[in-house]
Coordinates of C-alpha atoms and ligand atoms in Angstrom, one line a residue:
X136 CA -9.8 9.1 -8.4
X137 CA -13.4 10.3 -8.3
X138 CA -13.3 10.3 -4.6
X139 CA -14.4 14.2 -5.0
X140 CA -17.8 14.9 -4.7
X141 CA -19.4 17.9 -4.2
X142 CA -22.7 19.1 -3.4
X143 CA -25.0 21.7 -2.7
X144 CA -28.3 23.2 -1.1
X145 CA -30.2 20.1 -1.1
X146 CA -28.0 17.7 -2.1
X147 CA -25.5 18.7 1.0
X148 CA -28.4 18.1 3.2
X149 CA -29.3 15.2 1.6
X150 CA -25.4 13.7 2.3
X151 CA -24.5 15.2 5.6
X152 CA -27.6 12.9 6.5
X153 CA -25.7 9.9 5.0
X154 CA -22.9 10.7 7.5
X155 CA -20.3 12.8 8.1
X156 CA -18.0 11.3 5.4
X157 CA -19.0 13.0 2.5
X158 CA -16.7 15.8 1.6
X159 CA -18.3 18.4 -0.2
X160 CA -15.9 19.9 -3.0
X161 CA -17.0 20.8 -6.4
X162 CA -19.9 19.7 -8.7
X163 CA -23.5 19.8 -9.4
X164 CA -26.4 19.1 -7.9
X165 CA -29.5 17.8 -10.2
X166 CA -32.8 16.8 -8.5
X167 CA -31.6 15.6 -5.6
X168 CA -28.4 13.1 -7.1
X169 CA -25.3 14.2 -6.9
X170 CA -23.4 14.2 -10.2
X171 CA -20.0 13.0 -10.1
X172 CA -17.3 14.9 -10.5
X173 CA -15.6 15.0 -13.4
X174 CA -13.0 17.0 -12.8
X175 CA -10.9 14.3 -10.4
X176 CA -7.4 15.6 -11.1
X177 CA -5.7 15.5 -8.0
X178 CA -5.5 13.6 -4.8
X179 CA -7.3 14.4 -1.7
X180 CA -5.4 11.8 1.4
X181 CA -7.6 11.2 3.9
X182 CA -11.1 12.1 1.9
X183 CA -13.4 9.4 0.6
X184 CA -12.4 7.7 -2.5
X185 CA -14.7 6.6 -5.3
X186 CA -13.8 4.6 -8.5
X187 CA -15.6 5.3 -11.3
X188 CA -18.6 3.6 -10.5
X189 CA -19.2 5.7 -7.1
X190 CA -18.3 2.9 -5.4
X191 CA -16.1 3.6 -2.6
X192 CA -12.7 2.2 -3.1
X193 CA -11.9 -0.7 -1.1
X194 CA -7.9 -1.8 -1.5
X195 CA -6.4 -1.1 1.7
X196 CA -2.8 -2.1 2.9
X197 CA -2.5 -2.0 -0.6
X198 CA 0.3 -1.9 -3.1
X199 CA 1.0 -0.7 -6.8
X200 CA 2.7 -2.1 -9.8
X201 CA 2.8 -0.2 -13.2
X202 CA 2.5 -2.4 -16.1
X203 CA 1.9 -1.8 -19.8
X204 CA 0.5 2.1 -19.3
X205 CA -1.4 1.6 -16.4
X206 CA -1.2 1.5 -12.6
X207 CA -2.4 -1.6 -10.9
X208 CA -3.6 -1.1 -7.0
X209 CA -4.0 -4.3 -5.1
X210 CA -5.4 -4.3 -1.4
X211 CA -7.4 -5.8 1.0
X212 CA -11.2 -5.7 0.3
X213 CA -12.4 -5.5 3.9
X214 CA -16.3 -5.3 5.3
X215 CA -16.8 -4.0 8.7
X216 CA -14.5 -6.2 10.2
X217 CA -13.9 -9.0 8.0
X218 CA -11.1 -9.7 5.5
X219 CA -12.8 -10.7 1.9
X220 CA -10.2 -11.0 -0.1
X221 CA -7.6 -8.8 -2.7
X222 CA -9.4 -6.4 -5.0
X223 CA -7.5 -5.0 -8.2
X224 CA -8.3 -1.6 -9.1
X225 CA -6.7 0.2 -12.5
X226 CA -5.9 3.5 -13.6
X227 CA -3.6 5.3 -15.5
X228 CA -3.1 8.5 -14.5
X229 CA -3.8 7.4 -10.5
X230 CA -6.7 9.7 -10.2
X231 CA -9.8 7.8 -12.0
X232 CA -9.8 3.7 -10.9
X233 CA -11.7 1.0 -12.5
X234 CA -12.5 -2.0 -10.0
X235 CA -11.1 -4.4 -12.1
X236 CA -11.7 -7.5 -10.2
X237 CA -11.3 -9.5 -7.0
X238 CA -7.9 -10.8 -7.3
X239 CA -8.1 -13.3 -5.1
X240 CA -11.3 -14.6 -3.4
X241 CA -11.4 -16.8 -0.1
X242 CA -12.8 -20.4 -0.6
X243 CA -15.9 -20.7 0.1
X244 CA -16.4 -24.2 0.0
X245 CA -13.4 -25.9 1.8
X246 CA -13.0 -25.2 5.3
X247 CA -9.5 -27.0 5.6
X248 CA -8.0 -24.5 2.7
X249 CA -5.2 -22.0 4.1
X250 CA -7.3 -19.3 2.6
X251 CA -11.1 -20.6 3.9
X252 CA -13.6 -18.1 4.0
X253 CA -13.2 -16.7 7.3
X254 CA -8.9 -16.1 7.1
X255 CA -7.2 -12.8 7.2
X256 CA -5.7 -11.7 3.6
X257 CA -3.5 -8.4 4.4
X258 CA -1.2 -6.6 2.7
X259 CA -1.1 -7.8 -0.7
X260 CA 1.2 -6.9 -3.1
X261 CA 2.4 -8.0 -6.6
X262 CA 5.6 -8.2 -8.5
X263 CA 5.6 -9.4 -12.1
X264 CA 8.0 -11.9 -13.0
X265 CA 9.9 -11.4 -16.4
X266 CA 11.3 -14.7 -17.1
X267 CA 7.9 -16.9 -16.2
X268 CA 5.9 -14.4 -17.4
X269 CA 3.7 -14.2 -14.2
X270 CA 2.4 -12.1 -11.8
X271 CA 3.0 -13.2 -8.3
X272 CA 1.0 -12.0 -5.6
X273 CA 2.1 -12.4 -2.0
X274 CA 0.2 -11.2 1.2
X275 CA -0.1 -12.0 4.9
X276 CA -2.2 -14.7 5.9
X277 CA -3.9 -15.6 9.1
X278 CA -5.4 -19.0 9.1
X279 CA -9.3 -18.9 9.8
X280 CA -10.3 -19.0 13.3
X281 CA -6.7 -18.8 14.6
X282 CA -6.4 -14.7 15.2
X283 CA -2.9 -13.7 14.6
X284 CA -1.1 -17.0 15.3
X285 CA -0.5 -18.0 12.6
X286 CA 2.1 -15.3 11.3
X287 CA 2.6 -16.6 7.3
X288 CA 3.5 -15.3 4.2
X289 CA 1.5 -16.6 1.1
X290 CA 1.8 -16.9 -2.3
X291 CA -1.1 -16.8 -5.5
X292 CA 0.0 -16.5 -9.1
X293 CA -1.6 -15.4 -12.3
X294 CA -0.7 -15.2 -15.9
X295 CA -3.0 -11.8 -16.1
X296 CA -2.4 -8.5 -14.1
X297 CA -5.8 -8.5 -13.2
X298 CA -5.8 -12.4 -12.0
X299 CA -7.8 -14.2 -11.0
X300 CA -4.4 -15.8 -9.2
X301 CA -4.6 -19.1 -8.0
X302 CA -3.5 -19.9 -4.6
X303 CA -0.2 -21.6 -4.2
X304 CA 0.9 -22.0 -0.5
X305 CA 1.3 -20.2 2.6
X306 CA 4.7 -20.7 5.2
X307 CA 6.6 -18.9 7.4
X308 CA 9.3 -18.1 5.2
X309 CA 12.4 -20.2 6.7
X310 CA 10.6 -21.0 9.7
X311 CA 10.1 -17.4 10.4
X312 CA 6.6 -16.3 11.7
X313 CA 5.8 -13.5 9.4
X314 CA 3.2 -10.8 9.6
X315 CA 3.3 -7.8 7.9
X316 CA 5.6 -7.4 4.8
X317 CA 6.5 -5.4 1.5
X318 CA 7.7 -7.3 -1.8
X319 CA 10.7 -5.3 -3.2
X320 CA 11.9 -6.0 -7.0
X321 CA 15.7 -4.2 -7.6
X322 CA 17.1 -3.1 -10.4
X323 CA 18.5 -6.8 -11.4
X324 CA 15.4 -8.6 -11.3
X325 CA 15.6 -9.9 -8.4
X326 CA 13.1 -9.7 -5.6
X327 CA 12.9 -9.6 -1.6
X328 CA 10.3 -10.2 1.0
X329 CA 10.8 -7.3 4.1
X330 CA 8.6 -9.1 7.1
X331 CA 8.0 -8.8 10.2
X332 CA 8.9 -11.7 12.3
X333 CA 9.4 -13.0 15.8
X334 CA 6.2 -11.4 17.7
X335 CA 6.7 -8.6 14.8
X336 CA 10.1 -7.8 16.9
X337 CA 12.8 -8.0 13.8
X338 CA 12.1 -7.0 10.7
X339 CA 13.8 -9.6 7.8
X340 CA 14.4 -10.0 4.7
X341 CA 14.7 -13.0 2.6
X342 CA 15.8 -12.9 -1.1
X343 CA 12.7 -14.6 -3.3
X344 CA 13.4 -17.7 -5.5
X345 CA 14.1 -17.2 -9.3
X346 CA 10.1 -17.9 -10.3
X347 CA 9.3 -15.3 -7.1
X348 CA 6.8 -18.3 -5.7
X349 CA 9.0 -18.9 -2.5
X350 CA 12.0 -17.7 -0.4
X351 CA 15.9 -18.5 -0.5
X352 CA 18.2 -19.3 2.2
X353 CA 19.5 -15.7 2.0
X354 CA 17.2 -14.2 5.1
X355 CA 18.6 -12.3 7.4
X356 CA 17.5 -9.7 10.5
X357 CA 17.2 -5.8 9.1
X358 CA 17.0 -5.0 13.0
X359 CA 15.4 -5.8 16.2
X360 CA 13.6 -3.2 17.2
X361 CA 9.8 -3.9 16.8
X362 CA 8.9 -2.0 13.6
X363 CA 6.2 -3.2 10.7
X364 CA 4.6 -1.7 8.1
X365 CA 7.6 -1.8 5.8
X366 CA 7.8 0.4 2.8
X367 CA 11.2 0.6 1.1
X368 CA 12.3 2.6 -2.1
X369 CA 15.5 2.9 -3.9
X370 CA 16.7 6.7 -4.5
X371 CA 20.6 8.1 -5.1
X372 CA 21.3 4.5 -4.7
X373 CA 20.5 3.9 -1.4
X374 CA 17.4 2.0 0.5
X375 CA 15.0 3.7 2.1
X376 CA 12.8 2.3 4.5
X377 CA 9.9 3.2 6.2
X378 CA 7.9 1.4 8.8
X379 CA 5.7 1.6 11.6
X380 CA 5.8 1.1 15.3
X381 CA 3.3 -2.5 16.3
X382 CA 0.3 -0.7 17.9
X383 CA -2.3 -2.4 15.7
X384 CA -4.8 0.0 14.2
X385 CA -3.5 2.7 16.1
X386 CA -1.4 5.3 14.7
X387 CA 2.3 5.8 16.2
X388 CA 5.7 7.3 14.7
X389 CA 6.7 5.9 11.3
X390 CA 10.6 5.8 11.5
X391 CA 12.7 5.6 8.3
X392 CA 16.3 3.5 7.7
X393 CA 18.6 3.8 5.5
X394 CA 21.2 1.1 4.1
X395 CA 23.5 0.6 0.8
X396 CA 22.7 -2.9 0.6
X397 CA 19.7 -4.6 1.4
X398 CA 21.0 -7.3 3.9
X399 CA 22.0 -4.2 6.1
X400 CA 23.5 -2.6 7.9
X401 CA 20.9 0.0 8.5
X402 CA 21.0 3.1 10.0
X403 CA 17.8 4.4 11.5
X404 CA 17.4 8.6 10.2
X405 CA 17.1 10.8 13.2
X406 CA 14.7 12.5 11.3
X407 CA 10.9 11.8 11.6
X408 CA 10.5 11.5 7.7
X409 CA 6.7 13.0 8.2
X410 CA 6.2 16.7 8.8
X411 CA 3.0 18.6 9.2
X412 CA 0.2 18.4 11.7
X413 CA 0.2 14.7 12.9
X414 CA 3.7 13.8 11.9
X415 CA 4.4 12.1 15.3
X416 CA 1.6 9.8 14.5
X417 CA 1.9 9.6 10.9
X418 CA -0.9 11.7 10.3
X419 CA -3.1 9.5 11.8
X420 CA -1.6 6.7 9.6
X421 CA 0.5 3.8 8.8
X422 CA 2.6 2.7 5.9
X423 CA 2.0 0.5 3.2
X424 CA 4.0 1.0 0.4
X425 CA 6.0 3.5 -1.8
X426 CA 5.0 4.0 -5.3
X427 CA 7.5 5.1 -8.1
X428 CA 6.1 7.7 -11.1
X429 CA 6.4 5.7 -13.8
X430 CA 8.7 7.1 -15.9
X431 CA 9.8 9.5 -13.6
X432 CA 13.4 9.7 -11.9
X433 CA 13.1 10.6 -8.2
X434 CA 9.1 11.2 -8.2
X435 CA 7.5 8.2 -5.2
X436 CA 4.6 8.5 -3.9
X437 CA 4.2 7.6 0.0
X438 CA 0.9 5.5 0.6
X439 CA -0.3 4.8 3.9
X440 CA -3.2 4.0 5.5
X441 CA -5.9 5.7 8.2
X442 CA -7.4 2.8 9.6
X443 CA -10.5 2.6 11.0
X444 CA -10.5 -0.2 13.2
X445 CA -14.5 0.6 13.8
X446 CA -15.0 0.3 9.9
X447 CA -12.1 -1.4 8.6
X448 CA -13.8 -0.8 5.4
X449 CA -14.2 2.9 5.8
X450 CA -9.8 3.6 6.4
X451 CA -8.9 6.0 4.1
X452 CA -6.1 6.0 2.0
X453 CA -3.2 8.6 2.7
X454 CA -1.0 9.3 -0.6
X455 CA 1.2 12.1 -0.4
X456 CA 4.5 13.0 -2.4
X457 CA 7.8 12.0 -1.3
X458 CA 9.7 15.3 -0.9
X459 CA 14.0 15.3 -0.9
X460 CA 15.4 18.0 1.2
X461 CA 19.4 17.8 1.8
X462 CA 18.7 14.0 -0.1
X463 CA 16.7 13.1 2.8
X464 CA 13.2 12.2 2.2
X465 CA 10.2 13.9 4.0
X466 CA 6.1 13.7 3.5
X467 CA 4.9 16.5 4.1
X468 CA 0.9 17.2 4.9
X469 CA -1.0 18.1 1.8
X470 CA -4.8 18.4 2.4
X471 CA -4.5 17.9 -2.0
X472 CA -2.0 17.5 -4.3
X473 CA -1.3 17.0 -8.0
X474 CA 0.7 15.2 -10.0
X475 CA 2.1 18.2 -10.9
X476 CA 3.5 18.9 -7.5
X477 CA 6.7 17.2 -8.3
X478 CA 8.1 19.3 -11.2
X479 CA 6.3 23.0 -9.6
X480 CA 8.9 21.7 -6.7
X481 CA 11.8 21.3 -8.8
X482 CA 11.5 24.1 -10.9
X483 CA 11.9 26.1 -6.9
X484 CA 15.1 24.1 -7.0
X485 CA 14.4 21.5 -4.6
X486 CA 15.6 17.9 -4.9
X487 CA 12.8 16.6 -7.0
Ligands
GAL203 C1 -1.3 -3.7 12.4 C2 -0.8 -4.1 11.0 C3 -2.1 -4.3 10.1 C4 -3.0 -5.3 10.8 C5 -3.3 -4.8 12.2 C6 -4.2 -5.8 13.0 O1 -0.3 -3.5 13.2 O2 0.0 -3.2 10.4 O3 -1.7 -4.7 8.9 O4 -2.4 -6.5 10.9 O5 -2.1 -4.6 13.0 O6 -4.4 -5.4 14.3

């Protein structure tokens, strides 16, 4: 990402005006405009990120699929407040993204459409479907004007990675209200929904149809005790899931469960999977989702968000690497990291 800037004499005086956001690291100065950096080979959680326009990235609760060489990041495009849609951003070696597009816009000219300017688009995220050939993008969708109430999952498909997708439908998938959520492809092909349901007090599941545009029968309770923010990964065959407590914007103690079989039973760890300053409040974040290496056995990347519920466009992204210690996963603080990270750990003869 060239979300690292850096700055100095006048420039730094020039930027600390701008606000306190800027984070000087390393680069040139010329005249008065900062020159980006060029060097953006790691990953700094919690700094600004820019994509290679110097835009700041915008693609929060997001969600990553790998296709054909390079990563695709979906998430929420958000102004101050407002929700504006699903942006796509690229990259391939998940430092430098390219805004590739809006993926999916609200409509701006019917007011009765689910997705009328004015409704809440979070937590996208996109599976690609091998025997229809499309990409399916779900999210969670509030109706316009209706706050939280409306609790549905919704569905936009495309034949491109990049979209645009076309709206579908939005329900609560059988009958269940449905907040925040995770899409979760396994080995077989075949693909879940995780949500949040009843008043985000159980967390579900429900097995997606063949063409991944709807949800089965097979839906079932994970467990009942108030969690979101659902981030699952498959490692030593067994499920990992990480979630959230429900305090909103605010930060609280991600908790992770474990199961052999995604209808459950799952055992919650005893373990607070974060370490570091912060851990007990997720270092001032919450889940969104858990990226796989490509091509890499036992490398995931833990991404979660620092929402800033003042400047939902200004929450930082929170990426960190997925550490195994005794096969247990922990994230552990890293004010930066590189890719690298994960075989300088296993050459010390850790896990991964
Ligand atoms: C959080 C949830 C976010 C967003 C927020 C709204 O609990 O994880 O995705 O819905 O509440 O307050």
């Amino acid at each position: 990402m060239k979300n690292v800037f850096a700055i100095t004499g006048l420039s730094l005086a020039l930027l600390t005006g701008c606000g306190q956001h800027f984070v000087a690291q390393q680069s040139t100065v010329e005249e008065g405009t900062v020159k980006k950096n060029t060097d953006s080979s790691k990953i700094s959680p919690g700094k600004i990120w820019l994509d290679d326009n110097g835009e700041v990235i915008n693609a929060h609760g997001g969600g990553v699929i790998f296709q054909q060489g390079k990563y695709y990041w979906f998430g929420e495009k958000r102004g101050r407040f407002a929700s504006e849609g699903v942006n796509v951003y690229s990259s391939s070696d998940l430092y430098n993204w390219k805004l590739e597009a809006m993926a999916l816009s609200q409509d701006k000219n019917d007011t009765l459409s689910d997705i009328a300017r004015g409704c809440v688009m979070e937590r996208p995220k996109v599976l690609y479907n091998e025997k229809t050939k499309k990409f399916v993008l779900w999210f969670h969708l509030e109706l316009r004007g209706k706050g939280y109430s409306a609790a549905r999952a919704a569905v936009a498909v495309s034949d491109n990675v990049t979209g645009p997708y076309k709206y579908i439908s939005s329900f609560r998938p059988n009958g269940n209200m449905s907040r925040d959520m995770t899409l979760y492809k396994d080995d077989n092909g075949d693909a879940y929904i995780i949500y949040s349901s009843r008043e985000n007090y159980d967390l579900r599941i429900a097995k997606l149809t063949d063409d991944f545009l709807s949800v089965t029968t097979a839906d079932t309770m994970l467990f009942s005790n108030h969690r979101e923010a659902p981030a699952i990964f498959k490692y030593n065959n067994i499920y990992h899931l990480i979630t959230s407590g429900c305090t909103g914007w605010k930060s609280n103690k991600a908790t992770l469960h474990t199961a052999t079989n995604l209808f459950g039973p799952w055992t919650e760890s005893k373990i607070n999977p974060m370490s570091g300053p912060q851990a007990d409040i997720t270092f001032d974040g919450q889940s969104t989702f858990v990226l796989p290496v490509a091509g890499k056995k036992d490398q995931f990347i833990f991404l979660a968000d620092k929402w800033n519920p003042g400047n939902l466009k200004d929450s930082r992204y929170l990426w960190l690497p997925i550490q195994f210690k005794n096969e247990t996963p922990v994230v552990e603080w890293m004010d930066e990291w590189r890719l690298g990270w994960f075989e300088n750990n296993l050459k010390k003869g850790n896990n991964n």
